[in-house]
CSV table of C-alpha atoms and ligand atoms in Angstrom, one decimal:
chain,number,residue,atom,x,y,z
A,1,MET,CA,0.0,0.0,0.0
A,2,SER,CA,1.2,3.5,-0.8
A,3,THR,CA,2.3,5.6,2.1
A,4,SER,CA,2.4,8.9,0.2
A,5,PRO,CA,-0.1,11.5,1.3
A,6,HIS,CA,-3.1,12.3,-0.8
A,7,ARG,CA,-2.8,15.5,-2.7
A,8,PHE,CA,-5.4,18.0,-4.1
A,9,GLY,CA,-5.1,21.1,-6.1
A,10,HIS,CA,-5.6,23.2,-9.2
A,11,ILE,CA,-3.2,23.3,-12.1
A,12,ALA,CA,-3.5,25.8,-14.9
A,13,LEU,CA,-2.7,24.7,-18.5
A,14,LEU,CA,-1.2,27.9,-19.9
A,15,GLY,CA,0.4,28.8,-23.2
A,16,PRO,CA,0.1,30.4,-26.6
A,17,PRO,CA,-2.8,29.7,-28.9
A,18,ASN,CA,-2.7,26.4,-30.7
A,19,ALA,CA,-0.1,24.9,-28.5
A,20,GLY,CA,-2.3,21.9,-27.6
A,21,LYS,CA,-3.7,22.9,-24.2
A,22,SER,CA,-7.2,21.6,-24.8
A,23,THR,CA,-5.9,18.4,-26.5
A,24,LEU,CA,-3.7,17.9,-23.4
A,25,LEU,CA,-6.6,18.4,-21.1
A,26,ASN,CA,-8.6,15.8,-22.9
A,27,ALA,CA,-5.7,13.4,-23.1
A,28,LEU,CA,-5.0,13.7,-19.4
A,29,LEU,CA,-8.7,13.2,-18.6
A,30,GLY,CA,-8.9,10.3,-21.0
A,31,GLN,CA,-12.1,11.8,-22.3
A,32,LYS,CA,-13.1,14.6,-24.6
A,33,LEU,CA,-14.2,17.7,-22.6
A,34,ALA,CA,-12.6,20.7,-24.2
A,35,ILE,CA,-13.1,21.6,-27.9
A,36,VAL,CA,-10.1,21.5,-30.2
A,37,SER,CA,-9.5,22.8,-33.7
A,38,PRO,CA,-6.5,23.5,-35.9
A,39,LYS,CA,-7.3,27.3,-35.7
A,40,PRO,CA,-5.6,29.4,-33.0
A,41,GLN,CA,-7.9,31.0,-30.3
A,42,THR,CA,-10.4,28.2,-30.3
A,43,THR,CA,-10.8,28.3,-26.5
A,44,ARG,CA,-12.4,31.4,-25.1
A,45,ASN,CA,-13.1,30.5,-21.4
A,46,GLN,CA,-11.5,28.7,-18.6
A,47,LEU,CA,-12.7,25.1,-18.4
A,48,ALA,CA,-12.0,22.9,-15.4
A,49,GLY,CA,-11.5,19.1,-15.8
A,50,ILE,CA,-11.3,17.0,-12.7
A,51,LEU,CA,-8.8,14.2,-12.8
A,52,THR,CA,-9.1,11.7,-9.9
A,53,LEU,CA,-6.0,9.5,-9.5
A,54,GLY,CA,-5.3,6.9,-6.8
A,55,ASP,CA,-3.2,9.3,-4.7
A,56,ALA,CA,-4.4,12.7,-5.9
A,57,GLN,CA,-7.2,14.8,-7.4
A,58,ILE,CA,-6.1,17.4,-9.8
A,59,VAL,CA,-8.4,20.1,-11.2
A,60,LEU,CA,-6.9,20.9,-14.6
A,61,ILE,CA,-7.8,24.3,-15.8
A,62,ASP,CA,-7.8,24.7,-19.6
A,63,THR,CA,-7.3,28.3,-20.6
A,64,PRO,CA,-7.5,30.4,-23.8
A,65,GLY,CA,-4.2,30.9,-25.6
A,66,VAL,CA,-2.3,33.9,-24.4
A,67,HIS,CA,-1.2,36.5,-26.9
A,68,VAL,CA,-1.0,40.2,-27.2
A,69,PRO,CA,-4.7,41.0,-27.7
A,70,ARG,CA,-5.4,43.1,-30.7
A,71,GLY,CA,-8.7,44.6,-31.7
A,72,SER,CA,-11.8,43.5,-30.0
A,73,ARG,CA,-13.0,43.5,-26.5
A,74,LEU,CA,-13.8,39.9,-26.9
A,75,ASN,CA,-10.1,39.3,-27.6
A,76,SER,CA,-9.0,41.2,-24.5
A,77,ARG,CA,-11.5,39.2,-22.3
A,78,ILE,CA,-10.3,35.9,-23.8
A,79,VAL,CA,-6.7,36.6,-22.8
A,80,GLU,CA,-7.8,38.0,-19.4
A,81,ALA,CA,-9.6,34.7,-18.7
A,82,ALA,CA,-6.3,32.9,-19.2
A,83,TRP,CA,-4.3,35.1,-16.8
A,84,GLN,CA,-7.1,34.9,-14.2
A,85,ALA,CA,-6.7,31.1,-14.0
A,86,LEU,CA,-3.4,31.6,-12.3
A,87,ALA,CA,-5.1,33.1,-9.2
A,88,GLN,CA,-6.8,29.7,-8.5
A,89,ALA,CA,-3.9,27.5,-9.3
A,90,GLN,CA,-1.2,25.9,-7.2
A,91,ALA,CA,1.0,25.2,-10.2
A,92,ILE,CA,1.3,26.0,-13.9
A,93,VAL,CA,1.9,23.7,-16.8
A,94,LEU,CA,3.2,25.7,-19.7
A,95,VAL,CA,2.1,24.0,-22.8
A,96,LEU,CA,4.4,24.9,-25.7
A,97,ASP,CA,4.5,23.8,-29.4
A,98,CYS,CA,8.0,22.5,-30.0
A,99,PRO,CA,8.0,22.0,-33.8
A,100,PHE,CA,6.5,25.4,-34.2
A,101,TYR,CA,9.5,27.0,-32.4
A,102,LEU,CA,11.9,25.0,-34.5
A,103,GLN,CA,10.4,26.6,-37.5
A,104,LYS,CA,10.1,30.1,-35.9
A,105,PRO,CA,12.8,30.6,-33.2
A,106,ASP,CA,12.0,34.2,-32.9
A,107,LEU,CA,8.5,33.3,-31.7
A,108,LEU,CA,10.0,31.3,-28.9
A,109,GLU,CA,11.6,34.4,-27.7
A,110,LYS,CA,8.4,36.4,-28.1
A,111,ASP,CA,6.4,33.8,-26.1
A,112,ILE,CA,9.0,33.6,-23.4
A,113,LYS,CA,8.8,37.4,-23.1
A,114,LEU,CA,5.0,37.3,-23.0
A,115,LEU,CA,4.7,34.6,-20.4
A,116,SER,CA,7.7,35.3,-18.1
A,117,ARG,CA,6.4,38.3,-16.1
A,118,PRO,CA,2.9,37.1,-15.3
A,119,VAL,CA,4.2,33.6,-14.5
A,120,GLU,CA,6.9,35.0,-12.2
A,121,ARG,CA,4.4,37.4,-10.6
A,122,SER,CA,2.1,34.5,-9.8
A,123,GLY,CA,4.8,32.9,-7.7
A,124,LEU,CA,3.7,29.4,-8.8
A,125,PRO,CA,5.9,26.5,-9.7
A,126,VAL,CA,6.3,25.9,-13.4
A,127,ILE,CA,6.3,22.7,-15.3
A,128,VAL,CA,6.8,22.8,-19.1
A,129,ALA,CA,5.0,20.4,-21.3
A,130,LEU,CA,6.9,20.6,-24.5
A,131,ASN,CA,4.2,19.4,-26.9
A,132,LYS,CA,3.9,17.8,-30.3
A,133,LEU,CA,6.8,15.5,-29.9
A,134,ASP,CA,5.2,13.3,-32.5
A,135,ALA,CA,5.6,15.9,-35.2
A,136,LEU,CA,9.4,16.2,-34.9
A,137,ALA,CA,11.6,14.5,-37.5
A,138,ASP,CA,14.1,13.7,-34.7
A,139,VAL,CA,13.5,14.1,-31.0
A,140,LYS,CA,17.0,15.4,-30.6
A,141,ASN,CA,15.8,18.5,-32.4
A,142,MET,CA,14.1,19.6,-29.3
A,143,LEU,CA,17.3,19.9,-27.3
A,144,PRO,CA,18.1,23.6,-28.1
A,145,VAL,CA,14.4,24.5,-27.3
A,146,MET,CA,14.7,22.7,-24.0
A,147,ALA,CA,17.9,24.4,-23.2
A,148,ARG,CA,16.4,27.8,-23.9
A,149,LEU,CA,13.3,27.1,-21.8
A,150,GLY,CA,15.6,25.9,-19.0
A,151,GLU,CA,17.3,29.3,-19.0
A,152,ALA,CA,13.9,31.1,-19.0
A,153,TRP,CA,12.5,29.0,-16.2
A,154,PRO,CA,15.4,27.8,-14.2
A,155,GLY,CA,14.6,24.7,-12.2
A,156,ALA,CA,11.3,24.0,-14.0
A,157,GLU,CA,10.9,20.4,-15.1
A,158,ILE,CA,10.5,20.1,-18.8
A,159,VAL,CA,8.6,17.1,-20.0
A,160,PRO,CA,8.4,16.3,-23.7
A,161,VAL,CA,4.9,15.1,-24.5
A,162,SER,CA,2.6,14.4,-27.4
A,163,ALA,CA,-1.0,15.3,-26.3
A,164,LEU,CA,-2.2,13.9,-29.6
A,165,LYS,CA,-0.5,10.5,-29.4
A,166,GLU,CA,-0.7,10.4,-25.6
A,167,LYS,CA,3.0,10.2,-25.0
A,168,GLY,CA,4.9,11.3,-21.9
A,169,LEU,CA,1.6,11.8,-20.0
A,170,ASP,CA,2.5,9.5,-17.1
A,171,GLN,CA,5.7,11.4,-16.5
A,172,LEU,CA,3.9,14.7,-16.7
A,173,LEU,CA,1.2,13.6,-14.3
A,174,SER,CA,3.8,12.5,-11.7
A,175,VAL,CA,5.5,15.8,-11.9
A,176,MET,CA,2.2,17.6,-11.6
A,177,THR,CA,1.1,15.6,-8.6
A,178,ALA,CA,4.4,16.2,-6.8
A,179,HIS,CA,3.7,20.0,-7.0
A,180,LEU,CA,0.3,19.7,-5.3
A,181,PRO,CA,-0.3,20.4,-1.6
A,182,GLU,CA,-1.5,17.6,0.6
A,183,GLY,CA,-5.3,17.5,0.8
A,184,ASP,CA,-8.5,15.5,0.4
A,185,SER,CA,-10.4,15.4,-2.9
A,186,LEU,CA,-13.0,18.1,-3.2
A,187,TYR,CA,-15.1,16.4,-5.9
A,188,PRO,CA,-16.7,12.9,-6.2
A,189,GLU,CA,-14.4,10.6,-8.2
A,190,ASP,CA,-16.8,10.3,-11.1
A,191,GLU,CA,-17.2,14.1,-11.6
A,192,LEU,CA,-15.5,15.2,-14.8
A,193,THR,CA,-16.0,19.0,-14.7
A,194,THR,CA,-17.5,21.9,-12.9
A,195,ALA,CA,-18.8,23.4,-16.1
A,196,PRO,CA,-22.5,23.6,-16.7
A,197,MET,CA,-24.0,21.2,-19.4
A,198,ARG,CA,-25.3,24.3,-21.3
A,199,PHE,CA,-21.7,25.6,-21.6
A,200,LEU,CA,-20.4,22.3,-22.8
A,201,ALA,CA,-23.2,22.1,-25.4
A,202,SER,CA,-22.5,25.6,-26.7
A,203,GLU,CA,-18.8,24.7,-26.9
A,204,ILE,CA,-19.6,21.6,-29.0
A,205,ILE,CA,-21.5,23.7,-31.5
A,206,ARG,CA,-18.7,26.3,-31.5
A,207,GLU,CA,-16.2,23.6,-32.3
A,208,LYS,CA,-18.2,22.4,-35.3
A,209,LEU,CA,-18.3,26.0,-36.5
A,210,PHE,CA,-14.6,26.4,-36.1
A,211,LEU,CA,-14.1,23.3,-38.1
A,212,ALA,CA,-16.6,24.2,-40.8
A,213,LEU,CA,-15.9,27.9,-41.3
A,214,SER,CA,-12.8,29.4,-42.8
A,215,GLN,CA,-10.7,32.5,-42.3
A,216,GLU,CA,-12.1,35.2,-39.9
A,217,LEU,CA,-15.6,33.9,-39.8
A,218,PRO,CA,-15.3,31.6,-36.7
A,219,TYR,CA,-13.9,34.4,-34.7
A,220,ASN,CA,-17.0,36.4,-35.3
A,221,THR,CA,-19.4,33.7,-34.2
A,222,ALA,CA,-20.7,33.0,-30.7
A,223,VAL,CA,-23.2,30.4,-29.5
A,224,ALA,CA,-25.8,30.7,-26.8
A,225,ILE,CA,-28.2,28.1,-25.7
A,226,GLU,CA,-31.7,29.7,-25.9
A,227,HIS,CA,-33.8,26.9,-24.7
A,228,TRP,CA,-33.1,23.5,-23.0
A,229,GLN,CA,-35.7,21.0,-22.0
A,230,ASP,CA,-35.2,17.5,-20.7
A,231,THR,CA,-38.1,15.3,-21.8
A,232,PRO,CA,-38.7,11.6,-21.5
A,233,LYS,CA,-37.7,11.4,-25.2
A,234,GLY,CA,-34.4,13.2,-24.6
A,235,ALA,CA,-33.1,16.7,-24.5
A,236,ARG,CA,-34.6,19.5,-26.7
A,237,VAL,CA,-32.0,22.1,-27.3
A,238,ASN,CA,-32.3,25.3,-29.2
A,239,ALA,CA,-29.1,27.2,-29.8
A,240,VAL,CA,-28.5,30.6,-31.4
A,241,ILE,CA,-25.4,31.2,-33.5
A,242,TYR,CA,-24.6,34.9,-33.4
A,243,VAL,CA,-22.7,36.5,-36.2
A,244,SER,CA,-21.5,40.1,-36.4
A,245,ARG,CA,-22.5,40.9,-40.0
A,246,ASP,CA,-25.4,40.3,-42.2
A,247,ARG,CA,-23.3,38.7,-45.0
A,248,HIS,CA,-21.9,36.2,-42.5
A,249,LYS,CA,-25.3,34.8,-41.8
A,250,GLY,CA,-25.5,33.4,-45.3
A,251,MET,CA,-22.0,32.0,-45.0
A,252,VAL,CA,-22.9,30.2,-41.8
A,253,ILE,CA,-26.1,28.8,-43.3
A,254,GLY,CA,-24.4,27.8,-46.6
A,255,LYS,CA,-25.9,27.0,-50.0
A,256,GLY,CA,-29.2,25.3,-49.4
A,257,GLY,CA,-28.5,25.3,-45.7
A,258,LYS,CA,-25.7,22.8,-46.2
A,259,VAL,CA,-23.2,24.3,-43.7
A,260,LEU,CA,-25.6,24.7,-40.9
A,261,LYS,CA,-27.1,21.3,-41.4
A,262,ASP,CA,-23.6,19.8,-41.3
A,263,VAL,CA,-22.7,21.7,-38.2
A,264,GLY,CA,-26.0,20.7,-36.6
A,265,SER,CA,-25.7,17.0,-37.3
A,266,LYS,CA,-22.0,16.8,-36.1
A,267,ALA,CA,-22.8,18.7,-33.0
A,268,ARG,CA,-25.8,16.5,-32.3
A,269,GLN,CA,-23.6,13.4,-32.5
A,270,ASP,CA,-21.3,14.8,-29.8
A,271,LEU,CA,-24.2,16.0,-27.7
A,272,ILE,CA,-25.7,12.5,-27.7
A,273,GLU,CA,-22.4,11.2,-26.5
A,274,LEU,CA,-22.1,13.9,-23.8
A,275,MET,CA,-25.6,13.4,-22.5
A,276,GLY,CA,-25.9,9.7,-23.1
A,277,GLY,CA,-29.4,9.9,-24.7
A,278,PRO,CA,-31.3,11.3,-27.6
A,279,VAL,CA,-31.0,15.0,-28.4
A,280,HIS,CA,-33.2,17.1,-30.6
A,281,LEU,CA,-31.1,20.1,-31.7
A,282,GLU,CA,-32.3,23.2,-33.5
A,283,LEU,CA,-29.9,25.9,-34.6
A,284,PHE,CA,-30.8,29.5,-35.5
A,285,VAL,CA,-28.5,32.1,-36.9
A,286,LYS,CA,-28.9,35.7,-35.7
A,287,VAL,CA,-27.1,38.9,-36.7
A,288,ARG,CA,-25.9,41.0,-33.8
A,289,GLU,CA,-23.8,43.7,-35.2
A,290,GLY,CA,-20.5,44.4,-33.4
A,291,TRP,CA,-21.1,41.8,-30.7
A,292,THR,CA,-17.4,41.3,-30.2
A,293,GLU,CA,-17.3,44.8,-28.8
A,294,ASP,CA,-20.5,44.7,-26.9
A,295,GLU,CA,-19.6,44.5,-23.2
A,296,PHE,CA,-23.3,43.8,-22.2
A,297,PHE,CA,-23.6,40.9,-24.6
A,298,LEU,CA,-20.2,39.5,-23.6
A,299,ASN,CA,-21.3,39.6,-20.0
A,300,GLU,CA,-24.5,37.8,-20.9
A,301,LEU,CA,-22.5,35.1,-22.7
A,302,GLY,CA,-20.2,34.8,-19.7
A,303,GLU,CA,-23.0,34.3,-17.3
A,304,GLU,CA,-24.5,31.5,-19.5
A,305,GLN,CA,-21.1,29.9,-19.5
A,306,GLY,CA,-20.8,29.9,-15.7
A,307,SER,CA,-17.7,32.1,-15.8
B,1,GTP,N1,1.0,16.7,-34.1
B,1,GTP,C1,0.4,17.1,-32.9
B,1,GTP,N2,-0.7,18.0,-33.0
B,1,GTP,C2,-1.2,18.4,-31.8
B,1,GTP,C3,-0.8,17.9,-30.6
B,1,GTP,N3,-1.5,18.5,-29.6
B,1,GTP,C4,-2.4,19.3,-30.2
B,1,GTP,N4,-2.2,19.2,-31.6
B,1,GTP,C5,-3.0,19.9,-32.6
B,1,GTP,O1,-2.8,21.3,-32.5
B,1,GTP,C6,-4.0,22.0,-32.8
B,1,GTP,C7,-4.5,22.9,-31.7
B,1,GTP,O2,-4.8,22.1,-30.6
B,1,GTP,P1,-5.7,22.7,-29.4
B,1,GTP,O3,-5.7,21.6,-28.3
B,1,GTP,O4,-7.0,23.2,-29.9
B,1,GTP,O5,-4.7,23.9,-28.9
B,1,GTP,P2,-5.0,25.0,-27.8
B,1,GTP,O6,-3.7,25.3,-27.2
B,1,GTP,O7,-6.1,24.5,-26.9
B,1,GTP,O8,-5.4,26.2,-28.7
B,1,GTP,P3,-6.3,27.5,-28.3
B,1,GTP,O9,-7.5,27.0,-27.6
B,1,GTP,O10,-6.6,28.1,-29.6
B,1,GTP,O11,-5.4,28.3,-27.4
B,1,GTP,C8,-5.0,20.9,-33.2
B,1,GTP,O12,-5.0,20.7,-34.6
B,1,GTP,C9,-4.5,19.7,-32.5
B,1,GTP,O13,-4.9,18.5,-33.1
B,1,GTP,C10,0.3,16.9,-30.6
B,1,GTP,O14,0.8,16.5,-29.5
B,1,GTP,N5,0.8,16.6,-31.8
B,2,MG,MG1,-7.9,25.4,-26.5
């Protein structure tokens, strides 16, 4: 029997957009909770996933990708949500895209600069998950990146991982657990998240939009659950997809409604899995000019999302 004390705490997954934070959250949980897309800035809110292990319970907080926010209020709020996660955490896992930095070494310097100050100010221990190991031609290629990160965060453990191929996760988990304070679990062991179902449903729809739409369009869409009813025949869910311009509406609907139909049927499949029963999903597209700048609307969305 293990004599090590039980540990409990929150760990923030922090890093630039597209580094694989949400993929890592899902891989660590062994279940899809966070949405993922090849486009940067997919995640817009914190999302807590609860991982119950034999000797620890870790609340993993997925965060939006940190970057220098340009343009909209939405963008500033997204980045703010990421930094705010540090206030609740006992440790930080910096998730970084190794192959990307090999291609663009100057962006490694830029990201170190962006992350250093807030991370240092938080006073939290840092673990680096150097991600996308599987996409390297030779694992030795990561050595200079590791050396540079070792300079930037002296003493931080750097764990090469592949969130996609689920490599290096056991090592990452043992390093993470070691950084947690002793304590009892706060949540039942079968609880996966603190996020409301409505939020998870709206995220699933947003993921399908991110996958279906090109260029700037996904960044100008938001999803709100307008109506939710649990019936003996399953859940009836009405969701509104907000777009910021009239011409975007047609693009989201697509020729003969094809895009919206496709988004709806893919989202429905995931919702069935999430809820473990039949789902009737109806999607509506509404124009709300300038919503990405509208503080009131952004607050409303935030409340819906439990954040
Ligand atoms: N090859 C490879 N691709 C990965 C890995 N982890 C994530 N990806 C891909 O990287 C892209 C971005 O992944 P996400 O998990 O959405 O990244 P994120 O850091 O959450 O991004 P934002 O939410 O936009 O900040 C997706 O296409 C993933 O499939 C990995 O270990 N290897
Ligand atoms: Mg993400």
